[in-house]
mmCIF file of C-alpha atoms and ligand atoms in Angstrom:
data_model
loop_
_atom_site.group_PDB
_atom_site.id
_atom_site.type_symbol
_atom_site.label_atom_id
_atom_site.label_comp_id
_atom_site.label_asym_id
_atom_site.label_seq_id
_atom_site.Cartn_x
_atom_site.Cartn_y
_atom_site.Cartn_z
ATOM 1 C CA MET A 154 -33.913 67.546 -21.431
ATOM 2 C CA LYS A 155 -35.573 65.790 -18.275
ATOM 3 C CA ARG A 156 -33.708 66.575 -15.055
ATOM 4 C CA ARG A 157 -32.669 63.309 -14.259
ATOM 5 C CA ASN A 158 -30.980 62.618 -17.896
ATOM 6 C CA PHE A 159 -29.380 65.809 -17.465
ATOM 7 C CA ILE A 160 -28.030 65.027 -13.433
ATOM 8 C CA LYS A 161 -26.973 61.464 -15.215
ATOM 9 C CA ARG A 162 -25.861 62.880 -18.081
ATOM 10 C CA ALA A 163 -23.328 66.090 -16.134
ATOM 11 C CA SER A 164 -22.146 63.236 -13.891
ATOM 12 C CA LEU A 165 -21.442 60.761 -16.160
ATOM 13 C CA THR A 166 -19.950 63.255 -18.251
ATOM 14 C CA GLY A 167 -17.751 64.276 -14.961
ATOM 15 C CA LEU A 168 -16.070 60.758 -14.986
ATOM 16 C CA GLY A 169 -15.457 61.019 -19.083
ATOM 17 C CA LEU A 170 -18.483 57.960 -19.790
ATOM 18 C CA ALA A 171 -20.458 60.739 -21.941
ATOM 19 C CA VAL A 172 -18.913 59.201 -25.602
ATOM 20 C CA ALA A 173 -20.658 56.596 -26.988
ATOM 21 C CA PRO A 174 -19.090 54.298 -28.844
ATOM 22 C CA SER A 175 -19.841 54.853 -32.611
ATOM 23 C CA ILE A 176 -20.894 50.791 -33.710
ATOM 24 C CA ILE A 177 -23.348 49.643 -31.189
ATOM 25 C CA SER A 178 -26.590 47.490 -30.506
ATOM 26 C CA CYS A 179 -29.750 48.008 -30.698
ATOM 27 C CA GLU A 180 -30.328 45.766 -27.357
ATOM 28 C CA THR A 181 -27.833 46.937 -25.513
ATOM 29 C CA GLU A 182 -28.068 50.063 -25.519
ATOM 30 C CA ALA A 183 -31.908 49.518 -24.934
ATOM 31 C CA LYS A 184 -31.383 47.045 -22.376
ATOM 32 C CA THR A 185 -28.482 46.292 -21.152
ATOM 33 C CA ASP A 186 -26.581 49.677 -20.917
ATOM 34 C CA LYS A 187 -29.380 51.775 -18.805
ATOM 35 C CA LYS A 188 -26.827 54.718 -18.371
ATOM 36 C CA ALA A 189 -26.551 54.846 -22.287
ATOM 37 C CA ILE A 190 -29.902 55.156 -23.621
ATOM 38 C CA ALA A 191 -30.251 57.147 -19.847
ATOM 39 C CA ILE A 192 -27.517 59.759 -22.038
ATOM 40 C CA ALA A 193 -29.002 59.188 -25.448
ATOM 41 C CA THR A 194 -32.788 59.544 -24.950
ATOM 42 C CA PRO A 195 -33.379 63.284 -24.060
ATOM 43 C CA VAL A 196 -31.086 65.006 -27.016
ATOM 44 C CA LEU A 197 -33.233 66.169 -29.901
ATOM 45 C CA PRO A 198 -32.941 66.244 -32.783
ATOM 46 C CA ILE A 199 -32.446 63.000 -33.892
ATOM 47 C CA VAL A 200 -32.961 60.694 -37.473
ATOM 48 C CA VAL A 201 -32.848 57.240 -37.044
ATOM 49 C CA ALA A 202 -32.913 55.092 -40.856
ATOM 50 C CA THR A 203 -32.815 51.929 -41.968
ATOM 51 C CA TRP A 204 -29.504 50.147 -43.383
ATOM 52 C CA ASN A 205 -26.057 52.422 -43.096
ATOM 53 C CA PHE A 206 -27.748 55.309 -44.578
ATOM 54 C CA LYS A 207 -25.040 57.595 -44.010
ATOM 55 C CA ASN A 208 -25.949 60.004 -46.598
ATOM 56 C CA ALA A 209 -29.118 59.997 -46.111
ATOM 57 C CA THR A 210 -28.678 60.821 -42.601
ATOM 58 C CA LYS A 211 -26.276 63.514 -43.241
ATOM 59 C CA ALA A 212 -28.612 65.563 -45.152
ATOM 60 C CA ALA A 213 -31.185 65.257 -42.749
ATOM 61 C CA TRP A 214 -29.038 65.825 -39.882
ATOM 62 C CA LYS A 215 -28.076 69.532 -41.725
ATOM 63 C CA VAL A 216 -31.889 70.480 -41.582
ATOM 64 C CA LEU A 217 -32.565 69.655 -38.436
ATOM 65 C CA GLU A 218 -29.383 71.186 -36.740
ATOM 66 C CA LYS A 219 -30.331 74.459 -38.881
ATOM 67 C CA GLY A 220 -33.687 73.990 -36.955
ATOM 68 C CA GLY A 221 -35.271 73.187 -39.482
ATOM 69 C CA ALA A 222 -38.739 71.289 -39.399
ATOM 70 C CA SER A 223 -38.893 67.240 -39.496
ATOM 71 C CA ILE A 224 -40.702 66.751 -42.399
ATOM 72 C CA ASP A 225 -37.939 68.645 -44.282
ATOM 73 C CA ALA A 226 -34.959 66.824 -43.135
ATOM 74 C CA ILE A 227 -37.101 63.521 -44.101
ATOM 75 C CA GLU A 228 -37.719 64.513 -47.789
ATOM 76 C CA ALA A 229 -33.375 65.549 -47.561
ATOM 77 C CA GLY A 230 -32.455 63.016 -46.638
ATOM 78 C CA CYS A 231 -34.427 60.598 -48.630
ATOM 79 C CA ARG A 232 -34.085 62.733 -51.766
ATOM 80 C CA VAL A 233 -30.084 61.264 -51.306
ATOM 81 C CA GLU A 234 -31.140 57.753 -51.780
ATOM 82 C CA GLU A 235 -33.491 57.666 -54.438
ATOM 83 C CA ALA A 236 -30.860 60.192 -56.471
ATOM 84 C CA ASP A 237 -27.534 57.478 -56.007
ATOM 85 C CA LEU A 238 -27.796 55.445 -59.036
ATOM 86 C CA LYS A 239 -25.572 52.799 -57.210
ATOM 87 C CA ASN A 240 -28.058 51.991 -55.148
ATOM 88 C CA THR A 241 -30.534 49.719 -56.767
ATOM 89 C CA THR A 242 -33.438 49.360 -54.493
ATOM 90 C CA VAL A 243 -34.410 53.126 -54.142
ATOM 91 C CA GLY A 244 -34.858 55.859 -56.423
ATOM 92 C CA ASN A 245 -33.295 56.419 -59.809
ATOM 93 C CA GLY A 246 -31.287 52.864 -60.860
ATOM 94 C CA GLY A 247 -33.213 50.771 -58.859
ATOM 95 C CA SER A 248 -34.215 46.882 -60.277
ATOM 96 C CA PRO A 249 -37.012 47.389 -62.501
ATOM 97 C CA ASP A 250 -40.289 44.595 -62.311
ATOM 98 C CA ARG A 251 -39.356 40.662 -64.567
ATOM 99 C CA ASP A 252 -40.906 43.238 -67.632
ATOM 100 C CA GLY A 253 -37.511 45.580 -67.045
ATOM 101 C CA ASN A 254 -40.107 48.777 -65.541
ATOM 102 C CA VAL A 255 -38.981 50.741 -62.341
ATOM 103 C CA THR A 256 -41.736 51.214 -60.963
ATOM 104 C CA LEU A 257 -41.501 53.123 -57.733
ATOM 105 C CA ASP A 258 -43.474 53.397 -54.269
ATOM 106 C CA ALA A 259 -42.617 56.423 -51.133
ATOM 107 C CA CYS A 260 -44.816 58.087 -48.881
ATOM 108 C CA ILE A 261 -44.303 60.363 -46.152
ATOM 109 C CA MET A 262 -46.403 61.598 -43.031
ATOM 110 C CA ASN A 263 -46.084 64.730 -41.062
ATOM 111 C CA LYS A 264 -46.356 66.043 -37.574
ATOM 112 C CA ASP A 265 -49.882 66.797 -37.404
ATOM 113 C CA GLY A 266 -50.952 63.300 -38.760
ATOM 114 C CA GLY A 267 -50.856 63.770 -42.966
ATOM 115 C CA TYR A 268 -50.348 61.210 -45.418
ATOM 116 C CA GLY A 269 -49.375 61.204 -48.859
ATOM 117 C CA ALA A 270 -47.978 58.446 -51.082
ATOM 118 C CA VAL A 271 -47.656 57.143 -54.364
ATOM 119 C CA VAL A 272 -47.490 53.501 -55.641
ATOM 120 C CA CYS A 273 -45.857 52.295 -58.775
ATOM 121 C CA MET A 274 -44.719 55.864 -60.289
ATOM 122 C CA GLU A 275 -42.729 55.125 -63.806
ATOM 123 C CA ASN A 276 -40.319 58.060 -65.029
ATOM 124 C CA ILE A 277 -39.614 60.100 -62.165
ATOM 125 C CA ALA A 278 -36.888 59.918 -59.775
ATOM 126 C CA HIS A 279 -38.119 61.598 -56.561
ATOM 127 C CA PRO A 280 -41.013 59.812 -55.555
ATOM 128 C CA ILE A 281 -41.076 61.192 -51.310
ATOM 129 C CA SER A 282 -41.108 64.827 -52.867
ATOM 130 C CA VAL A 283 -43.921 63.541 -54.994
ATOM 131 C CA ALA A 284 -45.529 62.009 -52.033
ATOM 132 C CA ARG A 285 -45.411 65.476 -49.565
ATOM 133 C CA LYS A 286 -47.524 66.859 -53.167
ATOM 134 C CA VAL A 287 -49.822 64.754 -52.814
ATOM 135 C CA MET A 288 -49.956 64.922 -48.949
ATOM 136 C CA GLU A 289 -49.793 68.998 -49.245
ATOM 137 C CA GLU A 290 -51.530 69.531 -52.792
ATOM 138 C CA THR A 291 -54.281 67.092 -53.116
ATOM 139 C CA PRO A 292 -57.670 66.605 -50.701
ATOM 140 C CA HIS A 293 -55.879 62.530 -51.415
ATOM 141 C CA VAL A 294 -53.538 60.081 -50.043
ATOM 142 C CA LEU A 295 -52.407 57.997 -52.903
ATOM 143 C CA LEU A 296 -52.055 58.513 -55.805
ATOM 144 C CA ALA A 297 -51.038 54.699 -58.064
ATOM 145 C CA GLY A 298 -49.305 54.409 -61.918
ATOM 146 C CA LYS A 299 -49.893 56.587 -64.488
ATOM 147 C CA GLY A 300 -51.976 58.938 -62.550
ATOM 148 C CA ALA A 301 -49.615 59.740 -60.214
ATOM 149 C CA GLU A 302 -46.995 59.975 -62.931
ATOM 150 C CA GLN A 303 -48.973 62.465 -64.417
ATOM 151 C CA PHE A 304 -49.434 64.953 -61.362
ATOM 152 C CA ALA A 305 -46.091 64.794 -61.061
ATOM 153 C CA VAL A 306 -45.370 66.073 -64.035
ATOM 154 C CA GLU A 307 -48.034 68.720 -63.654
ATOM 155 C CA GLN A 308 -46.403 69.578 -60.524
ATOM 156 C CA GLY A 309 -42.515 70.403 -62.187
ATOM 157 C CA PHE A 310 -40.796 66.978 -61.708
ATOM 158 C CA LYS A 311 -39.386 65.868 -64.954
ATOM 159 C CA ARG A 312 -40.092 62.570 -66.414
ATOM 160 C CA GLU A 313 -36.058 60.597 -67.141
ATOM 161 C CA ASN A 314 -35.467 56.640 -67.459
ATOM 162 C CA LEU A 315 -34.207 55.164 -64.095
ATOM 163 C CA LEU A 316 -33.064 52.046 -66.013
ATOM 164 C CA THR A 317 -29.390 52.349 -65.368
ATOM 165 C CA GLU A 318 -27.352 50.309 -67.673
ATOM 166 C CA ALA A 319 -26.422 48.205 -64.303
ATOM 167 C CA SER A 320 -29.809 47.639 -63.531
ATOM 168 C CA LYS A 321 -30.662 46.469 -67.151
ATOM 169 C CA LYS A 322 -27.652 44.320 -66.953
ATOM 170 C CA ALA A 323 -28.436 42.436 -64.089
ATOM 171 C CA TRP A 324 -32.042 42.386 -65.034
ATOM 172 C CA LEU A 325 -31.304 40.668 -68.523
ATOM 173 C CA LYS A 326 -29.234 38.166 -66.732
ATOM 174 C CA TRP A 327 -32.003 37.389 -64.045
ATOM 175 C CA LYS A 328 -34.456 36.803 -66.408
ATOM 176 C CA GLU A 329 -32.762 33.701 -68.078
ATOM 177 C CA LYS A 330 -33.643 31.844 -65.629
ATOM 178 C CA SER A 331 -36.210 33.916 -64.314
ATOM 179 C CA GLU A 332 -36.376 32.382 -60.689
ATOM 180 C CA TYR A 333 -37.429 34.432 -58.413
ATOM 181 C CA LYS A 334 -35.112 34.358 -55.071
ATOM 182 C CA PRO A 335 -35.166 37.412 -52.746
ATOM 183 C CA ILE A 336 -31.537 36.883 -51.191
ATOM 184 C CA ILE A 337 -31.367 38.003 -47.679
ATOM 185 C CA ASN A 338 -29.646 41.633 -46.821
ATOM 186 C CA ILE A 339 -27.864 40.952 -50.333
ATOM 187 C CA GLU A 340 -30.231 42.036 -53.143
ATOM 188 C CA ASN A 341 -33.329 43.163 -52.297
ATOM 189 C CA HIS A 342 -33.416 44.754 -48.632
ATOM 190 C CA ASP A 343 -32.659 48.498 -49.020
ATOM 191 C CA THR A 344 -35.498 50.563 -48.760
ATOM 192 C CA ILE A 345 -35.371 53.580 -47.255
ATOM 193 C CA GLY A 346 -37.412 54.157 -43.852
ATOM 194 C CA MET A 347 -36.208 57.124 -41.840
ATOM 195 C CA LEU A 348 -37.574 58.876 -38.837
ATOM 196 C CA ALA A 349 -36.610 61.995 -37.452
ATOM 197 C CA ILE A 350 -37.587 64.509 -34.514
ATOM 198 C CA ASP A 351 -37.104 68.496 -35.055
ATOM 199 C CA LYS A 352 -35.349 70.994 -32.239
ATOM 200 C CA ASN A 353 -39.464 71.411 -31.877
ATOM 201 C CA GLY A 354 -39.942 67.920 -30.917
ATOM 202 C CA ASP A 355 -42.291 67.126 -33.402
ATOM 203 C CA ILE A 356 -41.732 64.115 -35.454
ATOM 204 C CA SER A 357 -42.080 62.617 -38.976
ATOM 205 C CA GLY A 358 -41.025 60.076 -41.269
ATOM 206 C CA GLY A 359 -40.865 58.744 -44.957
ATOM 207 C CA CYS A 360 -39.793 55.758 -46.434
ATOM 208 C CA THR A 361 -39.011 54.876 -50.338
ATOM 209 C CA THR A 362 -38.176 52.776 -52.291
ATOM 210 C CA SER A 363 -38.159 50.551 -56.164
ATOM 211 C CA GLY A 364 -39.423 47.835 -54.419
ATOM 212 C CA MET A 365 -38.918 43.464 -54.928
ATOM 213 C CA ALA A 366 -35.958 43.183 -57.651
ATOM 214 C CA TYR A 367 -38.708 41.828 -60.825
ATOM 215 C CA LYS A 368 -41.705 41.534 -58.631
ATOM 216 C CA MET A 369 -44.690 40.482 -60.530
ATOM 217 C CA ALA A 370 -46.156 44.270 -62.572
ATOM 218 C CA GLY A 371 -48.129 45.611 -60.670
ATOM 219 C CA ARG A 372 -46.855 44.845 -56.617
ATOM 220 C CA VAL A 373 -46.697 47.103 -54.161
ATOM 221 C CA GLY A 374 -45.335 46.355 -50.877
ATOM 222 C CA ASP A 375 -45.755 47.834 -47.614
ATOM 223 C CA SER A 376 -43.218 51.325 -47.783
ATOM 224 C CA ALA A 377 -45.947 53.278 -49.241
ATOM 225 C CA ILE A 378 -48.793 52.335 -47.210
ATOM 226 C CA ILE A 379 -49.525 53.632 -44.288
ATOM 227 C CA GLY A 380 -49.319 51.445 -40.827
ATOM 228 C CA SER A 381 -46.829 49.009 -42.651
ATOM 229 C CA GLY A 382 -43.625 50.340 -43.878
ATOM 230 C CA LEU A 383 -44.113 53.810 -41.919
ATOM 231 C CA PHE A 384 -46.424 55.223 -39.376
ATOM 232 C CA ILE A 385 -46.118 58.352 -37.131
ATOM 233 C CA ASP A 386 -47.634 59.614 -34.020
ATOM 234 C CA ASN A 387 -46.779 63.504 -32.573
ATOM 235 C CA THR A 388 -47.967 62.087 -29.802
ATOM 236 C CA ILE A 389 -46.244 59.435 -29.607
ATOM 237 C CA GLY A 390 -43.532 58.986 -31.824
ATOM 238 C CA GLY A 391 -42.788 56.276 -35.429
ATOM 239 C CA ALA A 392 -41.999 53.305 -37.035
ATOM 240 C CA THR A 393 -40.683 52.198 -40.450
ATOM 241 C CA ALA A 394 -39.854 48.959 -42.254
ATOM 242 C CA THR A 395 -37.924 47.463 -44.600
ATOM 243 C CA GLY A 396 -37.401 43.696 -45.772
ATOM 244 C CA MET A 397 -40.498 41.458 -47.174
ATOM 245 C CA GLY A 398 -42.836 43.679 -47.777
ATOM 246 C CA GLU A 399 -45.801 41.071 -47.891
ATOM 247 C CA GLU A 400 -45.172 40.458 -43.889
ATOM 248 C CA VAL A 401 -45.073 43.708 -43.211
ATOM 249 C CA LEU A 402 -48.016 44.899 -44.841
ATOM 250 C CA LYS A 403 -49.770 41.664 -43.585
ATOM 251 C CA THR A 404 -48.686 42.458 -40.064
ATOM 252 C CA VAL A 405 -49.572 46.130 -39.984
ATOM 253 C CA GLY A 406 -46.189 46.094 -38.842
ATOM 254 C CA SER A 407 -45.470 49.855 -37.803
ATOM 255 C CA TYR A 408 -48.882 51.398 -36.838
ATOM 256 C CA LEU A 409 -48.300 47.965 -34.644
ATOM 257 C CA ILE A 410 -45.038 49.070 -33.246
ATOM 258 C CA VAL A 411 -46.595 52.497 -33.068
ATOM 259 C CA GLU A 412 -49.551 51.137 -30.692
ATOM 260 C CA LEU A 413 -47.615 49.000 -28.485
ATOM 261 C CA MET A 414 -45.311 52.342 -27.611
ATOM 262 C CA ARG A 415 -48.189 53.599 -27.132
ATOM 263 C CA GLN A 416 -49.642 51.215 -24.523
ATOM 264 C CA GLY A 417 -46.030 51.265 -23.052
ATOM 265 C CA ARG A 418 -43.238 49.541 -24.638
ATOM 266 C CA THR A 419 -40.314 50.871 -25.287
ATOM 267 C CA PRO A 420 -39.345 51.399 -29.034
ATOM 268 C CA GLN A 421 -37.176 48.389 -28.955
ATOM 269 C CA GLU A 422 -39.595 45.409 -27.485
ATOM 270 C CA ALA A 423 -42.255 47.088 -29.596
ATOM 271 C CA CYS A 424 -39.651 46.043 -32.448
ATOM 272 C CA GLU A 425 -39.081 42.370 -30.865
ATOM 273 C CA GLU A 426 -42.872 42.005 -30.597
ATOM 274 C CA GLY A 427 -43.439 42.909 -34.282
ATOM 275 C CA VAL A 428 -41.079 40.815 -35.390
ATOM 276 C CA LYS A 429 -42.111 38.012 -33.703
ATOM 277 C CA ARG A 430 -45.885 38.704 -34.983
ATOM 278 C CA ILE A 431 -44.480 37.423 -38.429
ATOM 279 C CA VAL A 432 -42.285 34.691 -37.490
ATOM 280 C CA GLU A 433 -44.059 33.193 -35.507
ATOM 281 C CA SER A 434 -47.951 32.483 -37.020
ATOM 282 C CA ASN A 435 -44.954 32.074 -40.531
ATOM 283 C CA PRO A 436 -42.744 28.847 -40.746
ATOM 284 C CA ASN A 437 -40.794 30.537 -44.107
ATOM 285 C CA TYR A 438 -39.274 32.748 -42.448
ATOM 286 C CA GLN A 439 -36.004 31.304 -42.608
ATOM 287 C CA ASN A 440 -36.413 32.326 -45.847
ATOM 288 C CA PHE A 441 -37.000 36.921 -46.175
ATOM 289 C CA GLN A 442 -35.937 39.315 -43.895
ATOM 290 C CA VAL A 443 -37.845 42.094 -42.146
ATOM 291 C CA GLY A 444 -36.385 44.857 -40.483
ATOM 292 C CA TYR A 445 -37.591 47.068 -38.310
ATOM 293 C CA VAL A 446 -36.509 51.091 -36.450
ATOM 294 C CA ALA A 447 -38.892 53.023 -33.863
ATOM 295 C CA LEU A 448 -38.369 56.249 -32.371
ATOM 296 C CA ASN A 449 -40.542 57.640 -29.608
ATOM 297 C CA LYS A 450 -40.762 61.207 -29.056
ATOM 298 C CA GLN A 451 -38.513 60.981 -26.114
ATOM 299 C CA GLY A 452 -36.195 60.489 -28.406
ATOM 300 C CA GLU A 453 -35.557 56.904 -27.519
ATOM 301 C CA TYR A 454 -34.780 54.749 -30.414
ATOM 302 C CA GLY A 455 -34.856 50.883 -31.574
ATOM 303 C CA CYS A 456 -34.403 48.026 -33.957
ATOM 304 C CA TYR A 457 -35.245 44.377 -34.529
ATOM 305 C CA CYS A 458 -35.102 42.448 -37.342
ATOM 306 C CA VAL A 459 -35.706 38.346 -38.611
ATOM 307 C CA HIS A 460 -32.228 38.106 -39.500
ATOM 308 C CA GLY A 461 -29.136 39.467 -38.593
ATOM 309 C CA GLY A 462 -27.526 41.937 -40.730
ATOM 310 C CA PHE A 463 -29.604 44.552 -39.947
ATOM 311 C CA GLY A 464 -28.722 47.914 -38.823
ATOM 312 C CA ILE A 465 -29.776 51.746 -38.508
ATOM 313 C CA SER A 466 -28.441 54.315 -39.258
ATOM 314 C CA LYS A 467 -28.337 57.594 -36.562
ATOM 315 C CA TYR A 468 -27.481 61.195 -36.946
ATOM 316 C CA GLN A 469 -27.686 62.975 -33.041
ATOM 317 C CA GLU A 470 -25.770 65.582 -31.369
ATOM 318 C CA GLY A 471 -24.072 66.212 -34.542
ATOM 319 C CA LYS A 472 -22.950 62.916 -34.558
ATOM 320 C CA GLN A 473 -23.340 59.971 -36.775
ATOM 321 C CA THR A 474 -23.659 56.590 -35.731
ATOM 322 C CA TYR A 475 -24.582 52.781 -36.796
ATOM 323 C CA ILE A 476 -26.419 50.503 -34.822
ATOM 324 C CA LYS A 477 -26.290 46.746 -35.537
ATOM 325 C CA SER A 478 -29.732 45.943 -34.536
ATOM 326 C CA ASN A 479 -29.887 41.839 -32.528
ATOM 327 C CA ALA A 480 -32.252 38.915 -34.374
ATOM 328 C CA TYR A 481 -35.499 36.804 -33.979
ATOM 329 C CA THR A 482 -32.655 34.131 -34.990
ATOM 330 C CA LYS A 483 -30.096 34.353 -33.137
ATOM 331 C CA LYS A 484 -32.645 33.832 -30.346
ATOM 332 C CA ALA A 485 -34.489 31.223 -31.403
HETATM 333 N N1 LIG B 253 -40.698 46.508 -47.968
HETATM 334 C C1 LIG B 253 -39.966 47.182 -50.133
HETATM 335 C C2 LIG B 253 -40.961 46.234 -50.349
HETATM 336 O O1 LIG B 253 -41.376 45.062 -49.699
HETATM 337 C C3 LIG B 253 -38.427 45.898 -50.292
HETATM 338 C C4 LIG B 253 -37.131 46.145 -49.299
HETATM 339 O O2 LIG B 253 -37.253 47.000 -47.796
HETATM 340 O O3 LIG B 253 -36.471 45.347 -49.111
HETATM 341 O O4 LIG B 253 -41.187 46.396 -51.604
#
């Protein structure tokens, strides 16, 4: 812990002020309440994730608190959502494409700049783990479709049907009209993007999704694409995204945010600029959501989104916190 921050923390603790509320806002922490951020920033390890994925951040925290590596925390955390059949936007139980096929995208990045990804992979429930195998066991970084599935089976993953009865029923209902219309914050936006710093101060990240519900066959979003759904630079920090993948891809959002942090922006400022790049050149922004979360090497974090309703989960100092994100449209 930096001396400056330790002194602040010690004196505030003396006043009984060190306990942070369990629901806070990114902007409040990052901008208004400088004392709060001074307390939170130097304390490692830390894990943050898109949305209120409490079980996922808890699983990641269990790895981190024991001194585990951030890459292991990321894989453990993301696997929780992939296995959750009730989560219809990640892994097993994910919504299918318009032809009824569940196709998954995921990527992972480690402290050494390693990257592994799978896109449009079917029948394998844990794409984050396959992505890690791509990173660690192949000379490549991204495998697609049948090739990704074949590789996964060769690595010992079992083939299974990922289309649950509930997802199938919802898809058949959608097919009656076949109207493609993402619903902000409700239907299509529960991709998990996760960033973690371990006790050694090393950062890793992961992002895993079934993509937009009822997408065109073959559609790949931002989540598994380096620099878009996720970017990690162990000298600077990381960023990850959720929401309308096409908009994140067009602005290379996560890379942009990490580069802005490199230039001196706080994670909060960088996320806000990332969202601005999307909305200011896109009159259609009322119709889609994008949310970002960023974490720098000091453990400072930020989040921002196009429309309200987005938030992030954080685990730090043994405590789970949900942080509401501020939104561009509230200012516009
Ligand atoms: N970003 C994901 C995609 O475009 C979907 C989401 O996060 O809602 O595939």
